[in-house]
PDB file of C-alpha atoms and ligand atoms in Angstrom:
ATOM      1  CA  UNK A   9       0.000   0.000   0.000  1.00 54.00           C
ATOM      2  CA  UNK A  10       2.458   2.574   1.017  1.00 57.00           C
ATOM      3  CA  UNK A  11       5.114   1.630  -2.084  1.00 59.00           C
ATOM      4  CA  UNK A  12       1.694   2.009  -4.374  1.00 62.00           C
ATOM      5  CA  UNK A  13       1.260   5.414  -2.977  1.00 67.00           C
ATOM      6  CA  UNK A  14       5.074   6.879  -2.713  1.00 86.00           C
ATOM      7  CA  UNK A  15       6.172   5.824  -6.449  1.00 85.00           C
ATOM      8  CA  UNK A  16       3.918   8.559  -7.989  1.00 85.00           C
ATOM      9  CA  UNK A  17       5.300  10.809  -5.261  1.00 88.00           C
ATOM     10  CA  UNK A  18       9.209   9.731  -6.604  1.00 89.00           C
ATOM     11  CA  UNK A  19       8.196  10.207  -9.930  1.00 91.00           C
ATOM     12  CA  UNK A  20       6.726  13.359  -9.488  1.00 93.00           C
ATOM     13  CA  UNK A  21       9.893  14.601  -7.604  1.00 93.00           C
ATOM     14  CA  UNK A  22      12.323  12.854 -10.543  1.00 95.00           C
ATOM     15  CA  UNK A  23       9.724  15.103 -13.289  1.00 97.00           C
ATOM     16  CA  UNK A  24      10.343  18.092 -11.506  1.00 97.00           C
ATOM     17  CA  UNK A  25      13.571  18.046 -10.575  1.00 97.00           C
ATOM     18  CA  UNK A  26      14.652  17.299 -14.172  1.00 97.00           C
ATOM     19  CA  UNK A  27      11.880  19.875 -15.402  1.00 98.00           C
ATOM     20  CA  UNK A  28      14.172  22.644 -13.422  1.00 98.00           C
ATOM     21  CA  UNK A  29      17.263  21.235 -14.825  1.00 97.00           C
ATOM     22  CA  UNK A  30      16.011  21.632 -18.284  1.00 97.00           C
ATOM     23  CA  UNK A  31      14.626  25.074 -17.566  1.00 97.00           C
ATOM     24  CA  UNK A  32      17.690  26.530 -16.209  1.00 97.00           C
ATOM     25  CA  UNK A  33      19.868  24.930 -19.416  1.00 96.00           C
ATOM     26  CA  UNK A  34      17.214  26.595 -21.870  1.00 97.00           C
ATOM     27  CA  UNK A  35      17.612  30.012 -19.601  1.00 96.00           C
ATOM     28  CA  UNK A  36      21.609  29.294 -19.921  1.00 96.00           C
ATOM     29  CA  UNK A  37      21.552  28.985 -23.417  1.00 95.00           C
ATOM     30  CA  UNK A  38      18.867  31.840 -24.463  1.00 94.00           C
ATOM     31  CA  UNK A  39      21.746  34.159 -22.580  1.00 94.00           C
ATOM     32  CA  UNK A  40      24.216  32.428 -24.537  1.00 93.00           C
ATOM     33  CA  UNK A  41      22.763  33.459 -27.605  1.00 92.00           C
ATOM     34  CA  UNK A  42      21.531  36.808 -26.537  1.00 91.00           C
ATOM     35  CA  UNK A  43      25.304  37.770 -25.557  1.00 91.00           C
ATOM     36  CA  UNK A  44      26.484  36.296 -28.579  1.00 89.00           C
ATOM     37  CA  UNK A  45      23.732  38.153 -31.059  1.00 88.00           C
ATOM     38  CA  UNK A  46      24.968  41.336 -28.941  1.00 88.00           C
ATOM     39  CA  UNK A  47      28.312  40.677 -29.893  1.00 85.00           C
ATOM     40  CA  UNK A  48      27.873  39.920 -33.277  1.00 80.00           C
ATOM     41  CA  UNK A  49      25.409  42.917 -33.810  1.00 77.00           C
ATOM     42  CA  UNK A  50      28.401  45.212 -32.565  1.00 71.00           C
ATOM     43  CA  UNK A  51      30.699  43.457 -34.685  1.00 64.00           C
ATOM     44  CA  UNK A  52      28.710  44.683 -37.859  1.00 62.00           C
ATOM     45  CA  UNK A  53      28.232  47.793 -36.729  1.00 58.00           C
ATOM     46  CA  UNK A  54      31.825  48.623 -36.855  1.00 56.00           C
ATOM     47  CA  UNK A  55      31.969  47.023 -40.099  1.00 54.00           C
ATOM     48  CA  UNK A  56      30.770  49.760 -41.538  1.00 51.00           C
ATOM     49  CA  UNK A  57      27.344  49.608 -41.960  1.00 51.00           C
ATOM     50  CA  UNK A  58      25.005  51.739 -43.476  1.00 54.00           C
ATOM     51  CA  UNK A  59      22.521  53.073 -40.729  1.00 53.00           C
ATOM     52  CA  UNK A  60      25.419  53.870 -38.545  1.00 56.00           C
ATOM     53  CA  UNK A  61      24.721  57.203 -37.140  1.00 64.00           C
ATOM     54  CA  UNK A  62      28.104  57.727 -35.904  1.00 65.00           C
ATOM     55  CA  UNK A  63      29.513  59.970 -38.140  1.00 71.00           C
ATOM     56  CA  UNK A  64      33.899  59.756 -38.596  1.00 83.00           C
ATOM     57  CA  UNK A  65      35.502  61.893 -36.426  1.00 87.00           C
ATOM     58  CA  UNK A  66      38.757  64.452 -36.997  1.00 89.00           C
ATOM     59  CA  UNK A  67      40.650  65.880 -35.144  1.00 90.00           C
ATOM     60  CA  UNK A  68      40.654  70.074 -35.439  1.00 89.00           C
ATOM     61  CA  UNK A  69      44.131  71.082 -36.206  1.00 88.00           C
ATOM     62  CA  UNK A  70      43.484  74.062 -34.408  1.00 87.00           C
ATOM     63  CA  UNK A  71      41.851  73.273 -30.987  1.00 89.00           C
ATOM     64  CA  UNK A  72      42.418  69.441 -30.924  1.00 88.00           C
ATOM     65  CA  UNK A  73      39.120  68.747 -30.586  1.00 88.00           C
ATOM     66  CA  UNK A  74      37.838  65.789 -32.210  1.00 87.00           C
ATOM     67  CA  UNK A  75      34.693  66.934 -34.509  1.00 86.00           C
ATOM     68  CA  UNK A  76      32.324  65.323 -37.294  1.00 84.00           C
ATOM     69  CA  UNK A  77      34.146  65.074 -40.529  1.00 84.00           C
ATOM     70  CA  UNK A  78      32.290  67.975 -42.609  1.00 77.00           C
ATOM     71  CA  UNK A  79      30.520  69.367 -39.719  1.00 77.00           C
ATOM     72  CA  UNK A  80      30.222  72.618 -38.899  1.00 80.00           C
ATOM     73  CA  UNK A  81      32.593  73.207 -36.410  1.00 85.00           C
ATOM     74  CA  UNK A  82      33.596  76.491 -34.474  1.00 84.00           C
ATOM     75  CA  UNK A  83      36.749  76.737 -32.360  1.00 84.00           C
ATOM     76  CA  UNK A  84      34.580  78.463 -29.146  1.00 75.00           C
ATOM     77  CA  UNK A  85      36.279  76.881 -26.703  1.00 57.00           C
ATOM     78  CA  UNK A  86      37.032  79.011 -23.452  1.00 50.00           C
ATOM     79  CA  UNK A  87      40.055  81.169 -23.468  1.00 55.00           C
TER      80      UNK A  87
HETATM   81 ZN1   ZN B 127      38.484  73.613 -33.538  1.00 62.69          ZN
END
């Protein structure tokens, strides 16, 4: 009687257990990618892509500053 009623119990336990095991993996891995689509989506970026908004920088020969290439650019700097 009592081994009838405790293997459901075990099994229960055994589906559970393994059910948090799985879900922590597929939580493990779904950062995994995330960090690695991150990565990769950076990577491109600096490829040179086309929607990049950053704009190449140079450096003014007068005030040092660095300053969009082709952008208007006044030396007001204090002083
Ligand atoms: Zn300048």
């Amino acid at each position: 009687m009592f081994g009838i009623f405790s293997l459901p119990k075990i099994l229960f336990t055994i589906v559970v257990i393994v059910a948090v095991w799985y879900g922590f993996k597929w939580l493990n891995r779904r950062q995994q990618v995330q960090r690695d689509r991150a990565k990769n989506g950076r990577l491109s970026e600096a490829g040179g892509g086309k929607n990049t908004a950053v704009e190449d920088m140079v450096q003014c020969p007068d005030c040092g500053a660095y300053v969009p290439e082709g952008g208007h650019h006044n030396c007001a700097g204090p002083d």
